[in-house]
Amino acid sequence: MNLLALALAVCALPAGSAAPTGSLPGDAPVCLDSSQNCIDAPVNWEAGGSMLEYTANANPAMTEVPVRIFPASLHQTGKTQLTPLDLSEALSLPYPATAPNLLASFIEVKAGESLETGVEHATSQSFYVMRGKGSSVTRAGLVEWSRGDLFVLPYLGDDAPSVCHSSPMVVGRQCVRHVCESDDEFGSCSLYFVHDEPLLQYLGARPVDTRRFQPAIDRG
């Protein structure tokens, strides 16, 4: 194995193996549970370890994504609501997801009303305006939109204050508040909302505060 391959490899202990907490092989205490109660016991560092190529261990397990039709009627109710397109049960995932690496939702906001949406840790959020005219208040400022527009937000860090305060169900600092001004067809605005929080949940990771891109909108 060359050095590059070795650098990309991940060494994984078998399921159920205790993780060493010390620094000296053979002498490190082993934690038996999450309460960090440890006993002194030798660690067998060579017991059943295996080498995996990086992508084989870092990519989410790709359960086949089932074919599902989410009808337009889900965002044509004339009500203010968020409808996650959640296939987590079919994907055998413990968190909401439409595919192993993303969650999509329909946002519907009745004309004259507002709705807050939020994620805890996602590298980006994208919103495609399917219907109506309105605006969204973000931690990066106000963006006005109409049918056919697509706007995106990076992870904006944790320093700026939240723009949402309606409910504990809305995750604070990455929240966006959407306001529908008008719609001539159903009396409500509709947006298609996608983010990659399921991927970060799988990895047990969170984005860094450095922005990878700037907030942007593409006018339809």
GROMACS .gro file of N, CA, C and O in nm, residues 121-182:
model
  248
  121HIS      N    1  -2.761   2.174   1.140
  121HIS     CA    2  -2.630   2.172   1.078
  121HIS      C    3  -2.643   2.122   0.935
  121HIS      O    4  -2.664   2.003   0.912
  122ALA      N    5  -2.633   2.212   0.840
  122ALA     CA    6  -2.632   2.177   0.698
  122ALA      C    7  -2.533   2.270   0.630
  122ALA      O    8  -2.518   2.386   0.668
  123THR      N    9  -2.463   2.221   0.529
  123THR     CA   10  -2.365   2.306   0.462
  123THR      C   11  -2.432   2.408   0.371
  123THR      O   12  -2.372   2.510   0.338
  124SER      N   13  -2.558   2.380   0.331
  124SER     CA   14  -2.628   2.474   0.243
  124SER      C   15  -2.777   2.448   0.249
  124SER      O   16  -2.823   2.340   0.287
  125GLN      N   17  -2.852   2.550   0.212
  125GLN     CA   18  -2.997   2.539   0.195
  125GLN      C   19  -3.032   2.600   0.061
  125GLN      O   20  -2.980   2.707   0.026
  126SER      N   21  -3.122   2.535  -0.014
  126SER     CA   22  -3.166   2.590  -0.141
  126SER      C   23  -3.318   2.595  -0.145
  126SER      O   24  -3.386   2.507  -0.092
  127PHE      N   25  -3.369   2.701  -0.208
  127PHE     CA   26  -3.512   2.726  -0.215
  127PHE      C   27  -3.549   2.761  -0.359
  127PHE      O   28  -3.497   2.859  -0.414
  128TYR      N   29  -3.637   2.681  -0.419
  128TYR     CA   30  -3.686   2.711  -0.554
  128TYR      C   31  -3.833   2.754  -0.542
  128TYR      O   32  -3.915   2.683  -0.483
  129VAL      N   33  -3.864   2.870  -0.599
  129VAL     CA   34  -3.999   2.925  -0.588
  129VAL      C   35  -4.086   2.866  -0.698
  129VAL      O   36  -4.070   2.896  -0.817
  130MET      N   37  -4.180   2.783  -0.659
  130MET     CA   38  -4.270   2.719  -0.755
  130MET      C   39  -4.392   2.806  -0.786
  130MET      O   40  -4.450   2.795  -0.895
  131ARG      N   41  -4.428   2.892  -0.690
  131ARG     CA   42  -4.550   2.969  -0.709
  131ARG      C   43  -4.551   3.088  -0.615
  131ARG      O   44  -4.508   3.078  -0.501
  132GLY      N   45  -4.601   3.201  -0.664
  132GLY     CA   46  -4.624   3.315  -0.578
  132GLY      C   47  -4.512   3.418  -0.578
  132GLY      O   48  -4.410   3.404  -0.646
  133LYS      N   49  -4.535   3.522  -0.499
  133LYS     CA   50  -4.440   3.632  -0.485
  133LYS      C   51  -4.428   3.666  -0.337
  133LYS      O   52  -4.528   3.675  -0.266
  134GLY      N   53  -4.303   3.685  -0.291
  134GLY     CA   54  -4.286   3.715  -0.150
  134GLY      C   55  -4.141   3.746  -0.117
  134GLY      O   56  -4.064   3.791  -0.202
  135SER      N   57  -4.102   3.717   0.006
  135SER     CA   58  -3.966   3.745   0.051
  135SER      C   59  -3.929   3.650   0.164
  135SER      O   60  -4.017   3.588   0.227
  136SER      N   61  -3.799   3.639   0.188
  136SER     CA   62  -3.749   3.555   0.298
  136SER      C   63  -3.647   3.636   0.377
  136SER      O   64  -3.557   3.697   0.319
  137VAL      N   65  -3.662   3.633   0.509
  137VAL     CA   66  -3.568   3.699   0.599
  137VAL      C   67  -3.467   3.595   0.643
  137VAL      O   68  -3.503   3.494   0.704
  138THR      N   69  -3.340   3.620   0.611
  138THR     CA   70  -3.233   3.529   0.648
  138THR      C   71  -3.132   3.603   0.736
  138THR      O   72  -3.136   3.726   0.747
  139ARG      N   73  -3.039   3.529   0.793
  139ARG     CA   74  -2.935   3.592   0.873
  139ARG      C   75  -2.836   3.668   0.784
  139ARG      O   76  -2.753   3.743   0.833
  140ALA      N   77  -2.846   3.647   0.652
  140ALA     CA   78  -2.763   3.722   0.557
  140ALA      C   79  -2.837   3.842   0.499
  140ALA      O   80  -2.782   3.917   0.420
  141GLY      N   81  -2.964   3.862   0.543
  141GLY     CA   82  -3.042   3.974   0.493
  141GLY      C   83  -3.172   3.929   0.428
  141GLY      O   84  -3.205   3.810   0.426
  142LEU      N   85  -3.244   4.025   0.373
  142LEU     CA   86  -3.374   4.000   0.309
  142LEU      C   87  -3.355   3.970   0.161
  142LEU      O   88  -3.280   4.037   0.091
  143VAL      N   89  -3.424   3.867   0.113
  143VAL     CA   90  -3.424   3.836  -0.030
  143VAL      C   91  -3.569   3.832  -0.078
  143VAL      O   92  -3.655   3.768  -0.017
  144GLU      N   93  -3.598   3.906  -0.185
  144GLU     CA   94  -3.732   3.907  -0.244
  144GLU      C   95  -3.733   3.811  -0.363
  144GLU      O   96  -3.637   3.803  -0.439
  145TRP      N   97  -3.844   3.739  -0.379
  145TRP     CA   98  -3.849   3.637  -0.481
  145TRP      C   99  -3.987   3.629  -0.547
  145TRP      O  100  -4.086   3.682  -0.495
  146SER      N  101  -3.990   3.564  -0.663
  146SER     CA  102  -4.114   3.536  -0.735
  146SER      C  103  -4.097   3.404  -0.809
  146SER      O  104  -3.989   3.343  -0.808
  147ARG      N  105  -4.200   3.361  -0.875
  147ARG     CA  106  -4.202   3.229  -0.940
  147ARG      C  107  -4.082   3.210  -1.032
  147ARG      O  108  -4.047   3.297  -1.112
  148GLY      N  109  -4.017   3.094  -1.018
  148GLY     CA  110  -3.903   3.060  -1.102
  148GLY      C  111  -3.768   3.096  -1.044
  148GLY      O  112  -3.664   3.056  -1.096
  149ASP      N  113  -3.767   3.172  -0.934
  149ASP     CA  114  -3.640   3.211  -0.870
  149ASP      C  115  -3.584   3.094  -0.789
  149ASP      O  116  -3.658   3.013  -0.732
  150LEU      N  117  -3.451   3.089  -0.782
  150LEU     CA  118  -3.381   2.993  -0.698
  150LEU      C  119  -3.280   3.069  -0.613
  150LEU      O  120  -3.195   3.140  -0.667
  151PHE      N  121  -3.290   3.057  -0.481
  151PHE     CA  122  -3.190   3.122  -0.396
  151PHE      C  123  -3.130   3.021  -0.300
  151PHE      O  124  -3.194   2.922  -0.261
  152VAL      N  125  -3.003   3.044  -0.265
  152VAL     CA  126  -2.927   2.949  -0.185
  152VAL      C  127  -2.856   3.021  -0.071
  152VAL      O  128  -2.820   3.138  -0.083
  153LEU      N  129  -2.838   2.949   0.038
  153LEU     CA  130  -2.769   3.001   0.156
  153LEU      C  131  -2.661   2.903   0.199
  153LEU      O  132  -2.686   2.782   0.205
  154PRO      N  133  -2.541   2.950   0.233
  154PRO     CA  134  -2.441   2.863   0.295
  154PRO      C  135  -2.468   2.852   0.444
  154PRO      O  136  -2.556   2.920   0.497
  155TYR      N  137  -2.393   2.767   0.511
  155TYR     CA  138  -2.394   2.767   0.657
  155TYR      C  139  -2.335   2.901   0.703
  155TYR      O  140  -2.225   2.939   0.665
  156LEU      N  141  -2.410   2.974   0.783
  156LEU     CA  142  -2.374   3.112   0.818
  156LEU      C  143  -2.308   3.123   0.956
  156LEU      O  144  -2.293   3.233   1.008
  157GLY      N  145  -2.270   3.010   1.015
  157GLY     CA  146  -2.206   3.016   1.146
  157GLY      C  147  -2.308   3.030   1.258
  157GLY      O  148  -2.429   3.026   1.236
  158ASP      N  149  -2.259   3.051   1.378
  158ASP     CA  150  -2.344   3.057   1.496
  158ASP      C  151  -2.344   3.192   1.566
  158ASP      O  152  -2.404   3.208   1.671
  159ASP      N  153  -2.276   3.290   1.509
  159ASP     CA  154  -2.259   3.416   1.580
  159ASP      C  155  -2.377   3.512   1.565
  159ASP      O  156  -2.418   3.577   1.661
  160ALA      N  157  -2.428   3.524   1.445
  160ALA     CA  158  -2.536   3.620   1.422
  160ALA      C  159  -2.664   3.574   1.491
  160ALA      O  160  -2.690   3.455   1.503
  161PRO      N  161  -2.745   3.668   1.539
  161PRO     CA  162  -2.869   3.630   1.607
  161PRO      C  163  -2.969   3.568   1.511
  161PRO      O  164  -2.969   3.595   1.391
  162SER      N  165  -3.055   3.484   1.566
  162SER     CA  166  -3.159   3.420   1.487
  162SER      C  167  -3.261   3.522   1.438
  162SER      O  168  -3.286   3.624   1.503
  163VAL      N  169  -3.323   3.493   1.323
  163VAL     CA  170  -3.432   3.577   1.273
  163VAL      C  171  -3.567   3.512   1.302
  163VAL      O  172  -3.670   3.565   1.262
  164CYS      N  173  -3.567   3.398   1.369
  164CYS     CA  174  -3.690   3.324   1.397
  164CYS      C  175  -3.711   3.308   1.547
  164CYS      O  176  -3.616   3.284   1.620
  165HIS      N  177  -3.835   3.317   1.589
  165HIS     CA  178  -3.865   3.308   1.731
  165HIS      C  179  -3.998   3.237   1.759
  165HIS      O  180  -4.046   3.241   1.870
  166SER      N  181  -4.056   3.172   1.658
  166SER     CA  182  -4.194   3.126   1.672
  166SER      C  183  -4.209   3.002   1.758
  166SER      O  184  -4.307   2.990   1.832
  167SER      N  185  -4.113   2.908   1.751
  167SER     CA  186  -4.138   2.779   1.814
  167SER      C  187  -4.007   2.707   1.839
  167SER      O  188  -3.912   2.717   1.761
  168PRO      N  189  -4.000   2.628   1.948
  168PRO     CA  190  -3.881   2.544   1.970
  168PRO      C  191  -3.860   2.442   1.859
  168PRO      O  192  -3.752   2.388   1.842
  169MET      N  193  -3.965   2.414   1.780
  169MET     CA  194  -3.954   2.320   1.670
  169MET      C  195  -3.869   2.376   1.557
  169MET      O  196  -3.818   2.301   1.475
  170VAL      N  197  -3.855   2.508   1.551
  170VAL     CA  198  -3.772   2.570   1.449
  170VAL      C  199  -3.632   2.588   1.506
  170VAL      O  200  -3.612   2.656   1.606
  171VAL      N  201  -3.534   2.527   1.441
  171VAL     CA  202  -3.397   2.533   1.490
  171VAL      C  203  -3.342   2.673   1.467
  171VAL      O  204  -3.346   2.726   1.357
  172GLY      N  205  -3.287   2.732   1.575
  172GLY     CA  206  -3.257   2.874   1.581
  172GLY      C  207  -3.174   2.940   1.475
  172GLY      O  208  -3.226   3.002   1.385
  173ARG      N  209  -3.042   2.928   1.480
  173ARG     CA  210  -2.958   3.021   1.407
  173ARG      C  211  -2.954   2.999   1.257
  173ARG      O  212  -2.912   3.086   1.183
  174GLN      N  213  -2.991   2.882   1.208
  174GLN     CA  214  -2.993   2.859   1.064
  174GLN      C  215  -3.135   2.873   1.008
  174GLN      O  216  -3.166   2.826   0.899
  175CYS      N  217  -3.220   2.941   1.081
  175CYS     CA  218  -3.360   2.955   1.043
  175CYS      C  219  -3.381   3.064   0.939
  175CYS      O  220  -3.303   3.159   0.929
  176VAL      N  221  -3.487   3.047   0.859
  176VAL     CA  222  -3.528   3.145   0.758
  176VAL      C  223  -3.678   3.170   0.775
  176VAL      O  224  -3.755   3.076   0.796
  177ARG      N  225  -3.719   3.297   0.767
  177ARG     CA  226  -3.861   3.332   0.779
  177ARG      C  227  -3.914   3.375   0.644
  177ARG      O  228  -3.870   3.472   0.585
  178HIS      N  229  -4.012   3.298   0.592
  178HIS     CA  230  -4.067   3.321   0.459
  178HIS      C  231  -4.202   3.392   0.470
  178HIS      O  232  -4.287   3.354   0.550
  179VAL      N  233  -4.222   3.495   0.387
  179VAL     CA  234  -4.345   3.572   0.385
  179VAL      C  235  -4.403   3.568   0.244
  179VAL      O  236  -4.332   3.597   0.146
  180CYS      N  237  -4.530   3.530   0.232
  180CYS     CA  238  -4.597   3.528   0.102
  180CYS      C  239  -4.675   3.657   0.084
  180CYS      O  240  -4.761   3.692   0.165
  181GLU      N  241  -4.644   3.727  -0.023
  181GLU     CA  242  -4.715   3.852  -0.053
  181GLU      C  243  -4.842   3.826  -0.132
  181GLU      O  244  -4.949   3.877  -0.097
  182SER      N  245  -4.833   3.745  -0.238
  182SER     CA  246  -4.952   3.722  -0.320
  182SER      C  247  -4.934   3.599  -0.408
  182SER      O  248  -4.821   3.558  -0.439
   0.00000   0.00000   0.00000
